[in-house]
Structure formats: structure tokens, C-alpha cells
Amino acid sequence: MRIDKMLSNLGFGSRKEVKKLLKDGAVQVNEELVKDPKYHVDTDQDVVTVHGEEIQYREFIYLMMNKPPGVISATEDDRDQTVIDLLELEDRIFEPFPVGRLDKDTEGLLLITNDGQLAHKLLSPKKHVPKTYFAVIDGEVTEEDIQAFKRGVVLDDGYETKPGELVILKSGIRSDIELTISEGKFHQVKRMFQAVGKRVVYLQRLTMGPLALDETLELGEYRELTEEEIDALMGYQV
Ligand code: URA
């Protein structure tokens, strides 16, 4: 890859700005001064420094966010803050996007990446990637609801859902539940409860395929995925 493209991709400025950086003698490759913007770098082997600091090239970024309420799962929005607005500039330069959508008021696990192929694999309706949600329900969730979700329920638009696995953690006038579904219809969890006459008052995503929410992340915080998490996602077959 050309050195000017590499540096520009990594956020060191436009091609023009990077050209100046090179001309000013700020860049070395394997301890040799490089001033030619066309110089070819082997991004796996060569040691590149800018002002003496070694830089790592990479194409993809994989982030896990504990999505806070009030923020939308999009890259841009005219009115609301997006999950991308919560990222540091050093991560935003990779132009990542959220993999799938959580409602504005939903919290929890959100994968943010610029790896389109992985996103496609996780979102493809054919793959049925399971997702587990924790929810607080206004109303008493019962064994009948478990059976109804197991069979599939009919949503307000007539769509019949695939089987969902409902676990009641606490039942009462307000119930705590976990629901695992393998589809991602619009407002699916809320509409499934609506189909059995109940209302979701709090919703949090806990897992997506092999990825589980890191509970040490505060709402709005994020971190890079570990090697193990990335490997688990790459090797994931449904
Ligand atoms: N189901 C919903 O209803 N909302 C979400 O944000 C995710 C799943």
C-alpha cells in the first residue's frame, strides 16, 4: 500500500496534508527516512514511525459498546446523537457502523465495525443468529407465554415469528425475563410481548451469536473486541 494512503487512512490528514508530513521528514520506514508519497509499504512487515512513534496499520476495527438509552443506532442523524458520535476520533476515522439496530430506548450489546462482510453474515436473515435480551415486562409473564413464544406468535402486521425461548426470571405485576430470538424484525421483542397483551418497559441486549455484553462497560462505554471474541465471530457458523 502507498505510504500516503496508509497514513491518510489512519487519520493523519488528507493526501495533501500527508504529503507535507512526508516532505517535512516526519516519517520513517524501517528506520529510513521516507519522503516519497508513492513509496510502497508492506503493512504486515514494515515498521512505520511518524515523529518517532510507531504506528500500526489495520483495515478493520471491532468495537463492543454498552449502548445507552437516548442514542440511536445509526451513523448519522439530523436530530439525535448516534452511537458513532460516542466514539473517539481515533476510532471514528475507520468509519465503523453499528451491526443491526437497537431501538433508541434499548440498552446493551452493540457491535460496531467497518467489516461489512462480518456484518452481513451476522445480519443475514438466512443465518438466524440468536440474540438474547433481558427485559422488564409490565404484567405477569406466565407459562402460557413461554409456550406461545415457543410456537411463534403473530405480530401486528400478521408476521408469524420463529420460535423464541422465553425464561422467566421473576414473575409478578412486573416481570423480569430473558428472551432469545433468532430474527431481527423491527421492534421484535416489544411486538412479541404486545402479541400476548403485555408491554416491555425496559429492554437490554445481552448477547449476539457468540458475543456477550461485557458487564464492566458502563452505559455509553465501549472497548475493542479481544482476539478471542474476534476469532469466535469469524468462526461462527449458525
Ligand atoms: N427488539 C425490540 O423491540 N427492540 C430492540 O431494540 C431490539 C429488539
mmCIF file of C-alpha atoms and ligand atoms in Angstrom:
data_model
loop_
_atom_site.group_PDB
_atom_site.id
_atom_site.type_symbol
_atom_site.label_atom_id
_atom_site.label_comp_id
_atom_site.label_asym_id
_atom_site.label_seq_id
_atom_site.Cartn_x
_atom_site.Cartn_y
_atom_site.Cartn_z
ATOM 1 C CA MET A 1 0.000 0.000 0.000
ATOM 2 C CA ARG A 2 1.226 3.516 -0.758
ATOM 3 C CA ILE A 3 2.534 5.297 2.328
ATOM 4 C CA ASP A 4 0.337 8.359 1.694
ATOM 5 C CA LYS A 5 -2.795 6.178 1.505
ATOM 6 C CA MET A 6 -1.850 4.283 4.649
ATOM 7 C CA LEU A 7 -1.251 7.457 6.662
ATOM 8 C CA SER A 8 -4.349 9.114 5.328
ATOM 9 C CA ASN A 9 -6.456 6.020 6.142
ATOM 10 C CA LEU A 10 -5.087 6.122 9.661
ATOM 11 C CA GLY A 11 -6.278 9.694 10.114
ATOM 12 C CA PHE A 12 -3.046 11.625 9.596
ATOM 13 C CA GLY A 13 -4.894 14.011 7.294
ATOM 14 C CA SER A 14 -5.786 14.375 3.646
ATOM 15 C CA ARG A 15 -3.379 13.108 0.982
ATOM 16 C CA LYS A 16 -2.129 16.719 0.688
ATOM 17 C CA GLU A 17 -1.523 17.023 4.433
ATOM 18 C CA VAL A 18 0.192 13.641 4.478
ATOM 19 C CA LYS A 19 2.420 14.726 1.587
ATOM 20 C CA LYS A 20 3.583 17.674 3.700
ATOM 21 C CA LEU A 21 4.209 15.373 6.682
ATOM 22 C CA LEU A 22 6.422 13.229 4.456
ATOM 23 C CA LYS A 23 8.207 16.245 2.962
ATOM 24 C CA ASP A 24 8.908 17.560 6.479
ATOM 25 C CA GLY A 25 10.787 14.352 7.239
ATOM 26 C CA ALA A 26 8.376 13.083 9.920
ATOM 27 C CA VAL A 27 8.019 9.579 8.524
ATOM 28 C CA GLN A 28 10.410 6.638 8.651
ATOM 29 C CA VAL A 29 10.016 3.114 7.365
ATOM 30 C CA ASN A 30 12.344 0.549 8.919
ATOM 31 C CA GLU A 31 14.392 3.436 10.304
ATOM 32 C CA GLU A 32 14.873 5.000 6.837
ATOM 33 C CA LEU A 33 13.509 8.454 6.124
ATOM 34 C CA VAL A 34 10.745 8.274 3.507
ATOM 35 C CA LYS A 35 9.626 11.394 1.659
ATOM 36 C CA ASP A 36 8.055 9.895 -1.444
ATOM 37 C CA PRO A 37 4.237 9.668 -1.142
ATOM 38 C CA LYS A 38 4.268 6.811 -3.654
ATOM 39 C CA TYR A 39 6.614 4.708 -1.505
ATOM 40 C CA HIS A 40 5.149 1.230 -1.090
ATOM 41 C CA VAL A 41 4.760 -0.152 2.434
ATOM 42 C CA ASP A 42 4.217 -3.766 3.372
ATOM 43 C CA THR A 43 1.662 -3.183 6.141
ATOM 44 C CA ASP A 44 2.368 -6.605 7.692
ATOM 45 C CA GLN A 45 6.159 -6.365 7.818
ATOM 46 C CA ASP A 46 7.406 -2.795 7.715
ATOM 47 C CA VAL A 47 7.884 -0.693 10.848
ATOM 48 C CA VAL A 48 6.469 2.757 10.188
ATOM 49 C CA THR A 49 7.038 5.679 12.544
ATOM 50 C CA VAL A 50 5.587 9.195 12.495
ATOM 51 C CA HIS A 51 7.554 11.719 14.574
ATOM 52 C CA GLY A 52 9.366 8.723 16.053
ATOM 53 C CA GLU A 53 6.158 6.948 17.204
ATOM 54 C CA GLU A 54 5.469 3.530 15.750
ATOM 55 C CA ILE A 55 2.066 3.209 14.092
ATOM 56 C CA GLN A 56 0.100 0.054 13.412
ATOM 57 C CA TYR A 57 -1.872 -0.280 10.256
ATOM 58 C CA ARG A 58 -5.094 -2.185 10.220
ATOM 59 C CA GLU A 59 -8.058 -2.299 7.994
ATOM 60 C CA PHE A 60 -10.795 -3.367 10.357
ATOM 61 C CA ILE A 61 -11.981 -2.235 13.730
ATOM 62 C CA TYR A 62 -14.281 -4.235 16.035
ATOM 63 C CA LEU A 63 -15.870 -2.486 18.992
ATOM 64 C CA MET A 64 -18.349 -3.586 21.629
ATOM 65 C CA MET A 65 -20.500 -0.831 23.099
ATOM 66 C CA ASN A 66 -22.881 -0.898 26.021
ATOM 67 C CA LYS A 67 -25.435 1.246 24.216
ATOM 68 C CA PRO A 68 -27.073 3.847 26.434
ATOM 69 C CA PRO A 69 -30.727 4.855 26.070
ATOM 70 C CA GLY A 70 -31.493 8.033 24.118
ATOM 71 C CA VAL A 71 -28.919 7.383 21.424
ATOM 72 C CA ILE A 72 -29.724 5.935 18.046
ATOM 73 C CA SER A 73 -28.031 3.020 16.274
ATOM 74 C CA ALA A 74 -27.065 4.826 13.106
ATOM 75 C CA THR A 75 -24.006 6.544 11.708
ATOM 76 C CA GLU A 76 -25.637 9.953 11.230
ATOM 77 C CA ASP A 77 -28.794 11.689 12.283
ATOM 78 C CA ASP A 78 -30.089 15.247 11.976
ATOM 79 C CA ARG A 79 -31.754 15.340 15.382
ATOM 80 C CA ASP A 80 -30.375 12.710 17.715
ATOM 81 C CA GLN A 81 -26.979 11.687 18.949
ATOM 82 C CA THR A 82 -25.802 8.449 17.333
ATOM 83 C CA VAL A 83 -23.660 5.647 18.701
ATOM 84 C CA ILE A 84 -20.920 6.772 16.300
ATOM 85 C CA ASP A 85 -20.949 10.231 17.928
ATOM 86 C CA LEU A 86 -19.921 8.495 21.164
ATOM 87 C CA LEU A 87 -16.696 7.145 19.631
ATOM 88 C CA GLU A 88 -13.265 8.703 19.990
ATOM 89 C CA LEU A 89 -11.938 10.300 16.805
ATOM 90 C CA GLU A 90 -9.180 7.668 16.609
ATOM 91 C CA ASP A 91 -11.918 5.026 16.204
ATOM 92 C CA ARG A 92 -14.273 7.120 14.055
ATOM 93 C CA ILE A 93 -11.612 7.501 11.358
ATOM 94 C CA PHE A 94 -12.144 3.834 10.476
ATOM 95 C CA GLU A 95 -15.716 4.728 9.501
ATOM 96 C CA PRO A 96 -17.395 1.993 11.519
ATOM 97 C CA PHE A 97 -21.140 1.405 11.672
ATOM 98 C CA PRO A 98 -23.422 -0.425 14.091
ATOM 99 C CA VAL A 99 -24.237 -4.037 13.195
ATOM 100 C CA GLY A 100 -28.021 -4.014 13.309
ATOM 101 C CA ARG A 101 -30.254 -1.692 15.219
ATOM 102 C CA LEU A 102 -31.332 -1.347 18.787
ATOM 103 C CA ASP A 103 -34.250 0.978 19.473
ATOM 104 C CA LYS A 104 -33.449 4.418 20.846
ATOM 105 C CA ASP A 105 -34.576 3.350 24.327
ATOM 106 C CA THR A 106 -32.899 -0.091 24.234
ATOM 107 C CA GLU A 107 -29.607 -0.595 26.042
ATOM 108 C CA GLY A 108 -26.853 -3.134 25.886
ATOM 109 C CA LEU A 109 -24.680 -5.043 23.483
ATOM 110 C CA LEU A 110 -23.939 -3.345 20.196
ATOM 111 C CA LEU A 111 -21.215 -4.444 17.831
ATOM 112 C CA ILE A 112 -19.668 -1.599 15.851
ATOM 113 C CA THR A 113 -17.316 -2.398 12.993
ATOM 114 C CA ASN A 114 -16.265 -1.447 9.483
ATOM 115 C CA ASP A 115 -16.113 -5.102 8.432
ATOM 116 C CA GLY A 116 -19.015 -5.293 6.005
ATOM 117 C CA GLN A 117 -18.624 -8.992 5.371
ATOM 118 C CA LEU A 118 -18.908 -9.856 9.054
ATOM 119 C CA ALA A 119 -21.888 -7.521 9.457
ATOM 120 C CA HIS A 120 -23.596 -9.181 6.530
ATOM 121 C CA LYS A 121 -23.026 -12.637 7.998
ATOM 122 C CA LEU A 122 -24.440 -11.616 11.382
ATOM 123 C CA LEU A 123 -27.449 -9.790 9.970
ATOM 124 C CA SER A 124 -28.436 -12.106 7.156
ATOM 125 C CA PRO A 125 -31.994 -13.351 7.801
ATOM 126 C CA LYS A 126 -30.871 -16.746 6.464
ATOM 127 C CA LYS A 127 -28.317 -17.212 9.239
ATOM 128 C CA HIS A 128 -30.681 -16.943 12.249
ATOM 129 C CA VAL A 129 -28.052 -15.600 14.639
ATOM 130 C CA PRO A 130 -29.514 -15.913 18.153
ATOM 131 C CA LYS A 131 -29.783 -12.791 20.281
ATOM 132 C CA THR A 132 -30.681 -12.798 23.956
ATOM 133 C CA TYR A 133 -32.449 -9.897 25.601
ATOM 134 C CA PHE A 134 -33.200 -9.084 29.221
ATOM 135 C CA ALA A 135 -36.498 -7.268 29.654
ATOM 136 C CA VAL A 136 -38.792 -5.944 32.333
ATOM 137 C CA ILE A 137 -42.418 -6.535 31.437
ATOM 138 C CA ASP A 138 -45.435 -4.653 32.712
ATOM 139 C CA GLY A 139 -47.645 -7.595 33.620
ATOM 140 C CA GLU A 140 -47.312 -11.154 34.819
ATOM 141 C CA VAL A 141 -45.413 -13.345 32.368
ATOM 142 C CA THR A 142 -46.694 -16.898 32.506
ATOM 143 C CA GLU A 143 -46.017 -20.468 31.388
ATOM 144 C CA GLU A 144 -48.583 -19.836 28.620
ATOM 145 C CA ASP A 145 -46.372 -17.066 27.252
ATOM 146 C CA ILE A 146 -43.404 -19.456 27.258
ATOM 147 C CA GLN A 147 -45.426 -21.932 25.195
ATOM 148 C CA ALA A 148 -46.768 -19.219 22.872
ATOM 149 C CA PHE A 149 -43.249 -17.909 22.180
ATOM 150 C CA LYS A 150 -42.031 -21.480 21.642
ATOM 151 C CA ARG A 151 -44.691 -21.946 18.946
ATOM 152 C CA GLY A 152 -44.228 -18.460 17.469
ATOM 153 C CA VAL A 153 -46.584 -15.529 17.881
ATOM 154 C CA VAL A 154 -48.354 -13.401 15.293
ATOM 155 C CA LEU A 155 -47.172 -9.785 15.218
ATOM 156 C CA ASP A 156 -49.380 -6.763 14.486
ATOM 157 C CA ASP A 157 -48.552 -6.956 10.751
ATOM 158 C CA GLY A 158 -49.561 -10.636 10.519
ATOM 159 C CA TYR A 159 -45.993 -11.965 10.544
ATOM 160 C CA GLU A 160 -45.594 -15.207 12.488
ATOM 161 C CA THR A 161 -42.340 -15.278 14.407
ATOM 162 C CA LYS A 162 -39.933 -18.171 14.583
ATOM 163 C CA PRO A 163 -39.762 -19.916 17.958
ATOM 164 C CA GLY A 164 -38.351 -17.824 20.784
ATOM 165 C CA GLU A 165 -37.026 -19.126 24.070
ATOM 166 C CA LEU A 166 -38.529 -17.297 26.996
ATOM 167 C CA VAL A 167 -37.151 -17.679 30.518
ATOM 168 C CA ILE A 168 -38.997 -16.087 33.436
ATOM 169 C CA LEU A 169 -36.531 -14.746 35.993
ATOM 170 C CA LYS A 170 -39.135 -13.113 38.219
ATOM 171 C CA SER A 171 -42.875 -13.119 37.792
ATOM 172 C CA GLY A 172 -45.254 -10.550 39.278
ATOM 173 C CA ILE A 173 -47.115 -7.415 38.263
ATOM 174 C CA ARG A 174 -43.722 -6.529 36.816
ATOM 175 C CA SER A 175 -41.791 -9.497 35.464
ATOM 176 C CA ASP A 176 -38.110 -9.949 34.631
ATOM 177 C CA ILE A 177 -37.423 -12.197 31.676
ATOM 178 C CA GLU A 178 -34.817 -13.304 29.185
ATOM 179 C CA LEU A 179 -35.837 -13.920 25.614
ATOM 180 C CA THR A 180 -33.702 -15.481 22.896
ATOM 181 C CA ILE A 181 -34.775 -14.923 19.308
ATOM 182 C CA SER A 182 -33.076 -15.684 16.025
ATOM 183 C CA GLU A 183 -34.660 -12.962 13.930
ATOM 184 C CA GLY A 184 -34.406 -9.204 13.895
ATOM 185 C CA LYS A 185 -37.747 -7.784 12.865
ATOM 186 C CA PHE A 186 -38.401 -4.138 13.673
ATOM 187 C CA HIS A 187 -39.200 -3.768 17.430
ATOM 188 C CA GLN A 188 -39.410 -7.552 17.560
ATOM 189 C CA VAL A 189 -39.206 -8.149 21.311
ATOM 190 C CA LYS A 190 -41.672 -5.358 22.083
ATOM 191 C CA ARG A 191 -44.080 -6.596 19.420
ATOM 192 C CA MET A 192 -43.841 -10.205 20.597
ATOM 193 C CA PHE A 193 -44.945 -9.138 24.056
ATOM 194 C CA GLN A 194 -47.608 -6.925 22.538
ATOM 195 C CA ALA A 195 -48.883 -10.068 20.763
ATOM 196 C CA VAL A 196 -49.510 -11.676 24.176
ATOM 197 C CA GLY A 197 -51.038 -8.489 25.606
ATOM 198 C CA LYS A 198 -48.024 -7.259 27.572
ATOM 199 C CA ARG A 199 -45.706 -4.284 27.435
ATOM 200 C CA VAL A 200 -41.924 -4.113 27.567
ATOM 201 C CA VAL A 201 -40.857 -1.323 29.912
ATOM 202 C CA TYR A 202 -37.110 -1.944 29.808
ATOM 203 C CA LEU A 203 -35.023 -3.750 27.205
ATOM 204 C CA GLN A 204 -31.366 -4.664 27.164
ATOM 205 C CA ARG A 205 -29.476 -6.876 24.709
ATOM 206 C CA LEU A 206 -27.152 -9.356 26.377
ATOM 207 C CA THR A 207 -25.767 -11.487 23.553
ATOM 208 C CA MET A 208 -25.467 -11.690 19.790
ATOM 209 C CA GLY A 209 -24.215 -15.036 18.467
ATOM 210 C CA PRO A 210 -21.024 -15.847 20.380
ATOM 211 C CA LEU A 211 -20.625 -12.286 21.687
ATOM 212 C CA ALA A 212 -21.774 -11.404 25.217
ATOM 213 C CA LEU A 213 -22.091 -7.943 26.740
ATOM 214 C CA ASP A 214 -19.094 -7.067 28.898
ATOM 215 C CA GLU A 215 -20.931 -6.060 32.052
ATOM 216 C CA THR A 216 -17.961 -3.977 33.226
ATOM 217 C CA LEU A 217 -18.735 -1.452 30.470
ATOM 218 C CA GLU A 218 -20.773 1.442 31.790
ATOM 219 C CA LEU A 219 -23.631 2.680 29.599
ATOM 220 C CA GLY A 220 -22.092 4.554 26.659
ATOM 221 C CA GLU A 221 -18.683 2.966 27.155
ATOM 222 C CA TYR A 222 -17.070 0.735 24.593
ATOM 223 C CA ARG A 223 -13.949 -1.293 24.050
ATOM 224 C CA GLU A 224 -12.225 -3.194 21.282
ATOM 225 C CA LEU A 225 -13.114 -6.851 20.963
ATOM 226 C CA THR A 226 -10.462 -9.252 22.234
ATOM 227 C CA GLU A 227 -8.684 -11.607 19.815
ATOM 228 C CA GLU A 228 -10.811 -14.451 21.222
ATOM 229 C CA GLU A 229 -14.038 -12.563 20.600
ATOM 230 C CA ILE A 230 -12.999 -11.712 17.045
ATOM 231 C CA ASP A 231 -11.996 -15.348 16.386
ATOM 232 C CA ALA A 232 -15.327 -16.553 17.800
ATOM 233 C CA LEU A 233 -17.226 -14.204 15.484
ATOM 234 C CA MET A 234 -15.135 -15.117 12.426
ATOM 235 C CA GLY A 235 -15.528 -18.848 13.000
ATOM 236 C CA TYR A 236 -19.183 -18.574 13.944
ATOM 237 C CA GLN A 237 -21.460 -20.835 11.981
ATOM 238 C CA VAL A 238 -25.166 -20.965 12.642
HETATM 239 N N1 URA B 1 -36.485 -5.804 19.900
HETATM 240 C C1 URA B 1 -37.026 -4.611 20.178
HETATM 241 O O1 URA B 1 -38.221 -4.485 20.330
HETATM 242 N N2 URA B 1 -36.210 -3.561 20.277
HETATM 243 C C2 URA B 1 -34.863 -3.634 20.141
HETATM 244 O O2 URA B 1 -34.163 -2.637 20.274
HETATM 245 C C3 URA B 1 -34.329 -4.897 19.868
HETATM 246 C C4 URA B 1 -35.160 -5.965 19.746
#
